[in-house]
mmCIF file of C-alpha atoms (C1' of nucleotides) and ligand atoms in Angstrom:
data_model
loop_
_atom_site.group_PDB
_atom_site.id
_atom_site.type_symbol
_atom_site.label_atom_id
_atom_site.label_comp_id
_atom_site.label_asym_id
_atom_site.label_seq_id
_atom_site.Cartn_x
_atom_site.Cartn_y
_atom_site.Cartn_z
ATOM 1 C CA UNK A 1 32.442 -14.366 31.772
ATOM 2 C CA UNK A 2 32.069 -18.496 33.179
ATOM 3 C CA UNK A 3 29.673 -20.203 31.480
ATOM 4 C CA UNK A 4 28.834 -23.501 33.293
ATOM 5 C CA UNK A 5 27.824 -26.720 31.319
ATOM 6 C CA UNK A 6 25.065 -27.508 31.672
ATOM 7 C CA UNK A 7 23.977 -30.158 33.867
ATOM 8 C CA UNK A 8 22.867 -33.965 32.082
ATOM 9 C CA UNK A 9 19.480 -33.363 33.558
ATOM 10 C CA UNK A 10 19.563 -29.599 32.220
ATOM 11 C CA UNK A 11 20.306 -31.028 28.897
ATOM 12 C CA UNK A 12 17.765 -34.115 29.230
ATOM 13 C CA UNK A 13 14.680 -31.638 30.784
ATOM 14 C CA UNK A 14 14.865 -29.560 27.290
ATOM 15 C CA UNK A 15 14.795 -32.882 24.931
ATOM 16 C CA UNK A 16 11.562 -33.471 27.517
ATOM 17 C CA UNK A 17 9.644 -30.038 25.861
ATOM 18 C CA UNK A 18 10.271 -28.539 29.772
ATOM 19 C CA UNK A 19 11.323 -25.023 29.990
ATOM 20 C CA UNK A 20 14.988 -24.590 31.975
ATOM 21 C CA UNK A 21 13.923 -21.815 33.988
ATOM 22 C CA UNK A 22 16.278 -20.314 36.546
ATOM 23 C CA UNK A 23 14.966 -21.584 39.002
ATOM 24 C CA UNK A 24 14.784 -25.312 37.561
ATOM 25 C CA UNK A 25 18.465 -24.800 36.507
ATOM 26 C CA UNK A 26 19.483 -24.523 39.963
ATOM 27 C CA UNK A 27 17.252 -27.233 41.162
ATOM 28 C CA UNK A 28 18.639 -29.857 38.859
ATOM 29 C CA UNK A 29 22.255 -28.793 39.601
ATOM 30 C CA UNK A 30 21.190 -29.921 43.322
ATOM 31 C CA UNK A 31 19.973 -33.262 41.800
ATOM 32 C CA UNK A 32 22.921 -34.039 39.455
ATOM 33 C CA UNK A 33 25.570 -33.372 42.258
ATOM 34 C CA UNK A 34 23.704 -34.750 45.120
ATOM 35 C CA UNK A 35 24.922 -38.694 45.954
ATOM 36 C CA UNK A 36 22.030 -38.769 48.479
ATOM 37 C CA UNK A 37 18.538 -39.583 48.177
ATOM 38 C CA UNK A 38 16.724 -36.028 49.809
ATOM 39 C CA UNK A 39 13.745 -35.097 50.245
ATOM 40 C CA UNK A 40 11.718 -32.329 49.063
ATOM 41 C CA UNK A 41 12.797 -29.829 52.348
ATOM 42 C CA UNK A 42 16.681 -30.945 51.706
ATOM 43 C CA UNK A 43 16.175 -30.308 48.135
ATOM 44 C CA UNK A 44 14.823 -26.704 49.018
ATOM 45 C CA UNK A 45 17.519 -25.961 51.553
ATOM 46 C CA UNK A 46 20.184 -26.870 48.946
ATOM 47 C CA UNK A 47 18.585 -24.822 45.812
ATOM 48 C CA UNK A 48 18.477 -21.964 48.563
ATOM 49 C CA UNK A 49 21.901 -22.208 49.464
ATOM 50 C CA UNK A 50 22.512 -21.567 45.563
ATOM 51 C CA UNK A 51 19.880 -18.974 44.616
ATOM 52 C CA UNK A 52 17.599 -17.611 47.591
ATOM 53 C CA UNK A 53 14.145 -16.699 46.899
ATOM 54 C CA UNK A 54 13.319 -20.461 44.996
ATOM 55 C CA UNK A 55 9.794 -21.099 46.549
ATOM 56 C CA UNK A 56 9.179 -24.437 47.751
ATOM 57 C CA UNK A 57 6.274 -25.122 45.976
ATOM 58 C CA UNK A 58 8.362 -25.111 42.993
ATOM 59 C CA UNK A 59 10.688 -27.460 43.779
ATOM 60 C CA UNK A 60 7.498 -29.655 44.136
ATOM 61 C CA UNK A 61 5.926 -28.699 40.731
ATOM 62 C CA UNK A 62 9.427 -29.207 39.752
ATOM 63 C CA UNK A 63 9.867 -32.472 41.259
ATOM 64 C CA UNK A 64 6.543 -33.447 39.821
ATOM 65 C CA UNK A 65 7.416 -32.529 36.046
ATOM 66 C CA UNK A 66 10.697 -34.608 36.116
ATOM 67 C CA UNK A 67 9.205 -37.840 37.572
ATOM 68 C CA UNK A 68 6.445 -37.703 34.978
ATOM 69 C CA UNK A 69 8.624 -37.434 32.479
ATOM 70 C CA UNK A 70 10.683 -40.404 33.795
ATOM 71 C CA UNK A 71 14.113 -37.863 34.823
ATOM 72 C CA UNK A 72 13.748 -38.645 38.789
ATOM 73 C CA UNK A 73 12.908 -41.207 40.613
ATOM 74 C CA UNK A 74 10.995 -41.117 43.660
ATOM 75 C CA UNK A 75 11.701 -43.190 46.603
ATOM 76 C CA UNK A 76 9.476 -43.833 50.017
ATOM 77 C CA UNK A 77 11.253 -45.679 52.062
ATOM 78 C CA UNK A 78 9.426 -46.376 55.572
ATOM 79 C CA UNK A 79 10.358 -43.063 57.248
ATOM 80 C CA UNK A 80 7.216 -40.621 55.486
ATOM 81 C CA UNK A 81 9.421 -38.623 53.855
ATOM 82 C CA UNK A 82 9.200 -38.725 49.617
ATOM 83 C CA UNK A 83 13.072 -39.009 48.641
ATOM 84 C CA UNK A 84 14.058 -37.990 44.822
ATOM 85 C CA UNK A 85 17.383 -39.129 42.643
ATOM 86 C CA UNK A 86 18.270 -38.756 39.158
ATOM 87 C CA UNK A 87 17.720 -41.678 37.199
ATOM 88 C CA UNK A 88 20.957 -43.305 36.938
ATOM 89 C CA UNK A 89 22.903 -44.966 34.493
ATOM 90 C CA UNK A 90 22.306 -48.585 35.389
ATOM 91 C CA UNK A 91 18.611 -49.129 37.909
ATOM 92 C CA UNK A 92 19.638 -50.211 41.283
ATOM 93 C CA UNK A 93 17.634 -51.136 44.855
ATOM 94 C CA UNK A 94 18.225 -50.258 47.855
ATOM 95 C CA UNK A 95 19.180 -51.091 51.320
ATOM 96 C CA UNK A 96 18.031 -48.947 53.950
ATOM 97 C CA UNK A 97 19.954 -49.365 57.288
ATOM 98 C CA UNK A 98 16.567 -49.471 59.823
ATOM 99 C CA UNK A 99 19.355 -47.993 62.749
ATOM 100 C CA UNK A 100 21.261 -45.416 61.141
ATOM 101 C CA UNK A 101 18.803 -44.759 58.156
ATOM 102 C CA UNK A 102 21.420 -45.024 55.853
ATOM 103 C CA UNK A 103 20.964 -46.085 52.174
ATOM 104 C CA UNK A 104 22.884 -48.341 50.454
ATOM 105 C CA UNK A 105 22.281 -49.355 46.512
ATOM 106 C CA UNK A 106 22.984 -52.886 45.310
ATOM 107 C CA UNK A 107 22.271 -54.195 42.033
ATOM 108 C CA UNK A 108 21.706 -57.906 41.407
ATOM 109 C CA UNK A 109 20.875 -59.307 37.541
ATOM 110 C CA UNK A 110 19.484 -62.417 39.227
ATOM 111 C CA UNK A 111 16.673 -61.014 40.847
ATOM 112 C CA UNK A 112 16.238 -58.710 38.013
ATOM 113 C CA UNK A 113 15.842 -61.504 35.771
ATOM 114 C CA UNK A 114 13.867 -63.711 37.916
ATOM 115 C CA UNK A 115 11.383 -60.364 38.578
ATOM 116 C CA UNK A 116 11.136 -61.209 34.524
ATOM 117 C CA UNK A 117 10.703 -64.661 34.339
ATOM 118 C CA UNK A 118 7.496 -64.789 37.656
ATOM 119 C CA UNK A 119 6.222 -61.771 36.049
ATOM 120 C CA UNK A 120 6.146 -63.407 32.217
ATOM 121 C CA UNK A 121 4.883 -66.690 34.082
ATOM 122 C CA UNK A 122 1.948 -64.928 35.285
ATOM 123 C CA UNK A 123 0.639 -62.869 32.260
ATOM 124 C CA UNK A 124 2.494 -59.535 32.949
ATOM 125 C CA UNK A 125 5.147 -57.469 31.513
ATOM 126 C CA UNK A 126 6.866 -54.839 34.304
ATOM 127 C CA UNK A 127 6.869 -51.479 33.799
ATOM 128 C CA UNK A 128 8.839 -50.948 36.892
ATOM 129 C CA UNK A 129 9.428 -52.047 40.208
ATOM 130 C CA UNK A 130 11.167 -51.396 43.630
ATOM 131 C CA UNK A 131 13.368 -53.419 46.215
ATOM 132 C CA UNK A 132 13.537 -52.150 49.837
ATOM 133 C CA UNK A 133 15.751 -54.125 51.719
ATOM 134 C CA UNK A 134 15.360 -52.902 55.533
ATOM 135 C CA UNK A 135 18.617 -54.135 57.299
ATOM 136 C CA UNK A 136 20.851 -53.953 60.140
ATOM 137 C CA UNK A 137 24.741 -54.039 60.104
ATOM 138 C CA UNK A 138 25.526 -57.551 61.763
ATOM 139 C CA UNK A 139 27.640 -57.590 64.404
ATOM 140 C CA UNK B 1 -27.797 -67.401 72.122
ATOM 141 C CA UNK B 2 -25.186 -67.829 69.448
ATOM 142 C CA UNK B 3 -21.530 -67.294 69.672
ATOM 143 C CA UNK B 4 -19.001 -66.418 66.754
ATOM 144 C CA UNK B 5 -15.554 -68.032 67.117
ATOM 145 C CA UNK B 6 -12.958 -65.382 67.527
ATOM 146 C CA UNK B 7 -10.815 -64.380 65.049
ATOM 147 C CA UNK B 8 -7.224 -65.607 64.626
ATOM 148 C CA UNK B 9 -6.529 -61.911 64.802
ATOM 149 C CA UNK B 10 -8.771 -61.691 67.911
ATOM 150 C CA UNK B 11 -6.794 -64.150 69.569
ATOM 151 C CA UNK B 12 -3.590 -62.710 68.664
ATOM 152 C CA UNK B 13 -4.498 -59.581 69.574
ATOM 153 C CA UNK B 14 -4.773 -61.100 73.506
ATOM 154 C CA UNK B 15 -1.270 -62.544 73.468
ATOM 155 C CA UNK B 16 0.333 -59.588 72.762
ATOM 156 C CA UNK B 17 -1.569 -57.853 76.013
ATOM 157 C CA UNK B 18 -3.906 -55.316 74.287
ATOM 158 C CA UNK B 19 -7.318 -55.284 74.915
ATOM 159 C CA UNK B 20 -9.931 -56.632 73.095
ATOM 160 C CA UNK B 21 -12.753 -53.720 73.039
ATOM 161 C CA UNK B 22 -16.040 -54.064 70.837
ATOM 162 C CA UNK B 23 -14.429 -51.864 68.337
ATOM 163 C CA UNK B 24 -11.393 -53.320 68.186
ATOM 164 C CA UNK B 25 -13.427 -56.695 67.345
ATOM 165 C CA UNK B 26 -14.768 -55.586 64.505
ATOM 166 C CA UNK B 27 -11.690 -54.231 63.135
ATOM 167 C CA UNK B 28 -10.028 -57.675 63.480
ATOM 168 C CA UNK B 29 -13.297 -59.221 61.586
ATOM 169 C CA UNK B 30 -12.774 -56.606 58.893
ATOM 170 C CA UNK B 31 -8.826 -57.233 58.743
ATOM 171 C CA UNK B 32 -9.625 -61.253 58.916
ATOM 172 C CA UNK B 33 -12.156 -61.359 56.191
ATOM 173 C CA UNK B 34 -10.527 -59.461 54.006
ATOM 174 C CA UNK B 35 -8.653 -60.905 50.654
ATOM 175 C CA UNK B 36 -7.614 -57.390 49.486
ATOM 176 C CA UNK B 37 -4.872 -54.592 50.957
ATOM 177 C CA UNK B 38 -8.109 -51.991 52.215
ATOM 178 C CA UNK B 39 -6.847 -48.633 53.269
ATOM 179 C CA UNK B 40 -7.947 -46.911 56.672
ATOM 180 C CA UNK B 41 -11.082 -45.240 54.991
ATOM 181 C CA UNK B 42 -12.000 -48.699 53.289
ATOM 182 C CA UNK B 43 -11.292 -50.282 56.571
ATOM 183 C CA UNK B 44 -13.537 -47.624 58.474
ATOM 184 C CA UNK B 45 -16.387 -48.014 55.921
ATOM 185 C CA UNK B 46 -16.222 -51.803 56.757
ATOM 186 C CA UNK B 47 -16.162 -51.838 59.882
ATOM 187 C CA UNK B 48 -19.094 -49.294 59.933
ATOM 188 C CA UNK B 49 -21.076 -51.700 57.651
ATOM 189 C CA UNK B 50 -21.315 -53.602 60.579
ATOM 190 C CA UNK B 51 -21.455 -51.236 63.626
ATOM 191 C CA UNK B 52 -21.705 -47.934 63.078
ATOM 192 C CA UNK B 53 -20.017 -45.522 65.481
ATOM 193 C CA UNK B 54 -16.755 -46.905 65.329
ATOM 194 C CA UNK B 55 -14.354 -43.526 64.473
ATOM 195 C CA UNK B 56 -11.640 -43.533 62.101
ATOM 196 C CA UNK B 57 -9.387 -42.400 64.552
ATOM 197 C CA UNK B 58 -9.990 -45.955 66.155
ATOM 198 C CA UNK B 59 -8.904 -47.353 63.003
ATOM 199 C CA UNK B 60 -5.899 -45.519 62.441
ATOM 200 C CA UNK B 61 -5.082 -45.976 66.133
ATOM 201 C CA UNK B 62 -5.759 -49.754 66.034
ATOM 202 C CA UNK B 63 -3.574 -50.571 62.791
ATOM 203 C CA UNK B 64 -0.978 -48.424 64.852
ATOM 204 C CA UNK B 65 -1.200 -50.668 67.472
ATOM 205 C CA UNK B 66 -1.528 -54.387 65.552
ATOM 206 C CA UNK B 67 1.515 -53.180 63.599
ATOM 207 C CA UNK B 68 3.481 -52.063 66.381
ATOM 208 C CA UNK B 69 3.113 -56.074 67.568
ATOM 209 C CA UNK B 70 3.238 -57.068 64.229
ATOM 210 C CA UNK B 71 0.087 -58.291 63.530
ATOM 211 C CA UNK B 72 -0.373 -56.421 60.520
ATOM 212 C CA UNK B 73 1.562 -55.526 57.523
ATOM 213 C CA UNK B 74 1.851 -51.961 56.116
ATOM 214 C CA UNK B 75 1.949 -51.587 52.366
ATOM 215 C CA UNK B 76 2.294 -48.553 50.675
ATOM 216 C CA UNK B 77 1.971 -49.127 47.049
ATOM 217 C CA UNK B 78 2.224 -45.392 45.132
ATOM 218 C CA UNK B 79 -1.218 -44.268 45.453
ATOM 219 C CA UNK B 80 -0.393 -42.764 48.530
ATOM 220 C CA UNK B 81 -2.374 -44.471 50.908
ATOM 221 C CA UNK B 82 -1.326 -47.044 53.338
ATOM 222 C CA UNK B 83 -2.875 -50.600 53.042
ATOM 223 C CA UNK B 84 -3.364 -52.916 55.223
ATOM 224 C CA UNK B 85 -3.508 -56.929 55.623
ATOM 225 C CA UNK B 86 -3.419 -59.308 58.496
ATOM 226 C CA UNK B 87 0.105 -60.653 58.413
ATOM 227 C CA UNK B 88 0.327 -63.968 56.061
ATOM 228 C CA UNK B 89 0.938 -67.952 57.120
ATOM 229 C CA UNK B 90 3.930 -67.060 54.695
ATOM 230 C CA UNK B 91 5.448 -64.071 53.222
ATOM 231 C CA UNK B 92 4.637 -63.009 50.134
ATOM 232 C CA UNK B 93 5.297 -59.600 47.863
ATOM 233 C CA UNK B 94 3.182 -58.044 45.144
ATOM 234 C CA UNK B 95 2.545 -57.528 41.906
ATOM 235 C CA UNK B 96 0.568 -54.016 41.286
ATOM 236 C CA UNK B 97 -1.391 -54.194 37.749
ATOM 237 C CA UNK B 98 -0.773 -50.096 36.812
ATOM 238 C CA UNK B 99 -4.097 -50.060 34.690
ATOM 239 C CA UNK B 100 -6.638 -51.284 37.016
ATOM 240 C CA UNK B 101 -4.490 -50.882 40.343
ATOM 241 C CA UNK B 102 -5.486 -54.778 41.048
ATOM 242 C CA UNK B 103 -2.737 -56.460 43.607
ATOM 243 C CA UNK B 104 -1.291 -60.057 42.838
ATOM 244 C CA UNK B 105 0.574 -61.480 45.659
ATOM 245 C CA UNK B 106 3.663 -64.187 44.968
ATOM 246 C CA UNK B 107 6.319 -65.482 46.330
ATOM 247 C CA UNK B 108 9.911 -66.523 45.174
ATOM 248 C CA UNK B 109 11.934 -68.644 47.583
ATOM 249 C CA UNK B 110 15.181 -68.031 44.803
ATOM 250 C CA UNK B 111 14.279 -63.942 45.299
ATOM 251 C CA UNK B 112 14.115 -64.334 48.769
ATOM 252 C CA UNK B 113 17.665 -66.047 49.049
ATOM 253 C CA UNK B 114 18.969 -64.107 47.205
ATOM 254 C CA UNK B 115 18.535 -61.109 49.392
ATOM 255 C CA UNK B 116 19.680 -63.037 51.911
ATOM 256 C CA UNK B 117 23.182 -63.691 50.056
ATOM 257 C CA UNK B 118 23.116 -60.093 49.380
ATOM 258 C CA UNK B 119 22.903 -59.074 52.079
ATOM 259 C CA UNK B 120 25.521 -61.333 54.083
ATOM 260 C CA UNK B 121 27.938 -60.042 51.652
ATOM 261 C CA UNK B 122 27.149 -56.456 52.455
ATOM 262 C CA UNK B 123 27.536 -57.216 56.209
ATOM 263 C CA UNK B 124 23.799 -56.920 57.136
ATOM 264 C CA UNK B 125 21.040 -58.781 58.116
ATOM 265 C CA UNK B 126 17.891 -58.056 56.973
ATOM 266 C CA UNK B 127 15.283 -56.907 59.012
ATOM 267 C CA UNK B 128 12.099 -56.927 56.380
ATOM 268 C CA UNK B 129 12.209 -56.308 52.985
ATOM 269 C CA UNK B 130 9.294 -55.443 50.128
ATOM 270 C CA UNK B 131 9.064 -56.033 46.752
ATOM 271 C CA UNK B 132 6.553 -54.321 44.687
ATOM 272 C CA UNK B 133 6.310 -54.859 40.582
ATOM 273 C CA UNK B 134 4.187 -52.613 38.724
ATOM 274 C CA UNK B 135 3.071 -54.746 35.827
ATOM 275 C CA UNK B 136 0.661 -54.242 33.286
ATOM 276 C CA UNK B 137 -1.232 -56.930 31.685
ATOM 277 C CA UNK B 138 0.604 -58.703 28.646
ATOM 278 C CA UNK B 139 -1.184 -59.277 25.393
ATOM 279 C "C1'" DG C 1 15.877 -7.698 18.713
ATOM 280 C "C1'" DT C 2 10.927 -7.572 19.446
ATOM 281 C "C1'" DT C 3 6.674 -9.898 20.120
ATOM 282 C "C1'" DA C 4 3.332 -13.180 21.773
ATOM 283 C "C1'" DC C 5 1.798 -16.543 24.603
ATOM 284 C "C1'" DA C 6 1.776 -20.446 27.256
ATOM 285 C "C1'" DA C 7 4.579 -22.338 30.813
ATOM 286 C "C1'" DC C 8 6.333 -21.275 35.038
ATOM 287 C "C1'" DT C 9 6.854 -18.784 39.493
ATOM 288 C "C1'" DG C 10 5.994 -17.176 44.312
ATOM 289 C "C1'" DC C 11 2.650 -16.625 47.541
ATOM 290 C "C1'" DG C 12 -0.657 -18.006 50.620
ATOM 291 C "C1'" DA C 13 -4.785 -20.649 51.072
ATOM 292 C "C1'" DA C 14 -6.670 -25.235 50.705
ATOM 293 C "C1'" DT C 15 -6.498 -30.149 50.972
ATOM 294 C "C1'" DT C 16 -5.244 -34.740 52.765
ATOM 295 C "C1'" DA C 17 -3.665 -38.226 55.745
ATOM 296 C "C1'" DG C 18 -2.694 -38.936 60.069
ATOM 297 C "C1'" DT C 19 -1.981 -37.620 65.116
ATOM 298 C "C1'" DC C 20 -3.197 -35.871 69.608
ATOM 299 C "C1'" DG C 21 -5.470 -33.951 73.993
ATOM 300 C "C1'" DC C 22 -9.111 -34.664 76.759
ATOM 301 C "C1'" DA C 23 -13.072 -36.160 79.136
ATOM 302 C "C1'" DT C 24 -15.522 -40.511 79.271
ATOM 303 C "C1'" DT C 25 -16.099 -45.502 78.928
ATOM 304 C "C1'" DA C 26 -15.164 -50.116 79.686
ATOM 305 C "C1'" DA C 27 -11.758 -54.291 79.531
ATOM 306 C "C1'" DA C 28 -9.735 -57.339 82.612
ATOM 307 C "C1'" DG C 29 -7.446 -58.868 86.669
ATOM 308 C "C1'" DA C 30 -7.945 -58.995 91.607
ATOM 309 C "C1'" DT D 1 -17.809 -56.231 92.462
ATOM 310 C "C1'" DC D 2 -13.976 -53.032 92.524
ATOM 311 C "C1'" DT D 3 -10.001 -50.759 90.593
ATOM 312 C "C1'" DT D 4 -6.903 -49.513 87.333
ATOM 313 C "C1'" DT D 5 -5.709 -47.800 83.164
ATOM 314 C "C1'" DA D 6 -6.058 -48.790 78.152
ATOM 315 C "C1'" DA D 7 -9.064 -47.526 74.688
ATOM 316 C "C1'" DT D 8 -12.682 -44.579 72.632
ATOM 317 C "C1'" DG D 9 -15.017 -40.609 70.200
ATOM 318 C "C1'" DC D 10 -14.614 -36.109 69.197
ATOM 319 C "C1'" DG D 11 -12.696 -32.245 67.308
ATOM 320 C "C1'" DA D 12 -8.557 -29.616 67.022
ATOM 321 C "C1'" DC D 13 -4.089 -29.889 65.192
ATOM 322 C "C1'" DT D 14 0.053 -31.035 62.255
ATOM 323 C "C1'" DA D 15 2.854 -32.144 58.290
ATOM 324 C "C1'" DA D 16 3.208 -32.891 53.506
ATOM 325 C "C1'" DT D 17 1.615 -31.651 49.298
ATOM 326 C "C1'" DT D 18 -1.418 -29.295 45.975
ATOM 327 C "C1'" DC D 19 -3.769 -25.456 43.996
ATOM 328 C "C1'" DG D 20 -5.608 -20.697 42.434
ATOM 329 C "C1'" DC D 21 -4.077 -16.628 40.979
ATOM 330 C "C1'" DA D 22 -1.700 -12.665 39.385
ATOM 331 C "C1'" DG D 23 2.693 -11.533 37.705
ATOM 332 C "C1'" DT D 24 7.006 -13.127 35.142
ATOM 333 C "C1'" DT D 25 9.787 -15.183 31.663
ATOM 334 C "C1'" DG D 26 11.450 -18.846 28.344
ATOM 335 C "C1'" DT D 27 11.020 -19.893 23.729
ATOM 336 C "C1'" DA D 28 9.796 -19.892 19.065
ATOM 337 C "C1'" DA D 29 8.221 -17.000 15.455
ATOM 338 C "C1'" DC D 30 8.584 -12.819 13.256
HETATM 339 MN MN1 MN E 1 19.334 -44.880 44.784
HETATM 340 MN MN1 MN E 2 -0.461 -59.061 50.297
HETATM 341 ZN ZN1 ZN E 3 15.650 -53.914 40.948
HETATM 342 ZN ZN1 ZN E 4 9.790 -61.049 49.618
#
DNA sequence: GTTACAACTGCGAATTAGTCGCATTAAAGA
DNA sequence: TCTTTAATGCGACTAATTCGCAGTTGTAAC
């Protein structure tokens, strides 16, 4: 008999006091293998592909449970659509190609730390904060 | 008989070949006097303050349509709704206090470059970008 | 291993924000 | 003033998300 490890977020959801249901265990494997940022109905197609029979409204609730307890992040770009990733290792923004839709993550300390230093100047501390960078690949 | 200068929004509005209708002028006041980000329901309430009959429909098709010419700004903050705000003598992004949901607009010519640099190296060119902090009071 | 119970699930109905079709009105240019 | 056609109000519709509920199941305690 296989046993898979389990997943980081599998292992993270359980130090969060959340129950890894079957249905949740399949979910997160779609979120800890996925390099994407997908939505809730790409999130559902994949945890189908896996284990039919996951209702959609659970990925939702499921979706739901894991942002509030700071495991996902949710993204909305400009396009309607509410996109999901695992919080990764080191916070990153985002470039969104406005032709292709494509995302691309960057990472630059010097805005981070300039985010610090305007929000310090004017009384606040961040608690968090996003970068959408709409672009276009020059030519 | 006395006449109210029209809006800078009004005017705008004319340049970019859509027509100025009585509803329409109202909107524009609305969008003109406002200092905040209103959403289409604060918008509608507004602009029914001041004549009543106007239907949100209008609204939603009007902000369509000044955004489409880029007259206004879209801002979705994460309280789901879309805001609103007549586009600014100069850009600016936002600070969003989490406790009270108050907006503080700034600006950062060094954040703004650097986007720029980042993006040159990445091989795009940036069509729009936001920048929303989510800040909470310091004390 | 069995038990107990709250958390979780699937389902379908409800809600919410926004769009759309259509008949009617009214800007705006001629 | 006439003509054209964009814009309006209305209510129906759609898409995304939430919710109520009855049944299931993970988990911790026996
Ligand atoms: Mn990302
Ligand atoms: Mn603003
Ligand atoms: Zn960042
Ligand atoms: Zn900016």
């Amino acid at each position: 008999m296989t046993q898979t490890a389990p997943s980081s977020l599998a292992l993270r959801i359980k130090q969060a006091g959340l129950r890894l249901t079957a249905p949740r265990r399949v979910i997160l494997q779609v979120l800890d293998s996925a390099d994407d940022h997908p939505d809730v109905e790409e999130l559902h197609r994949r945890a189908q592909a896996i284990e039919p029979g996951i209702s959609i409204a659970t990925v939702y609730r499921t979706m739901n449970a894991l942002a509030e307890h700071g495991l996902i992040e949710r993204q909305r770009f400009d396009d309607g659509r509410t996109r999901y990733e695992a919080v990764p290792e080191e916070h990153h923004d985002h470039f969104i190609d406005v032709e292709t839709g494509q995302v691309v993550e960057f990472r630059s300390d010097e805005i981070e730390r300039l985010q610090q230093d305007i929000a310090r100047a004017h009384g606040f501390e961040i608690v968090s904060h996003r970068l959408d960078i709409f672009v276009r690949r020059k030519r």
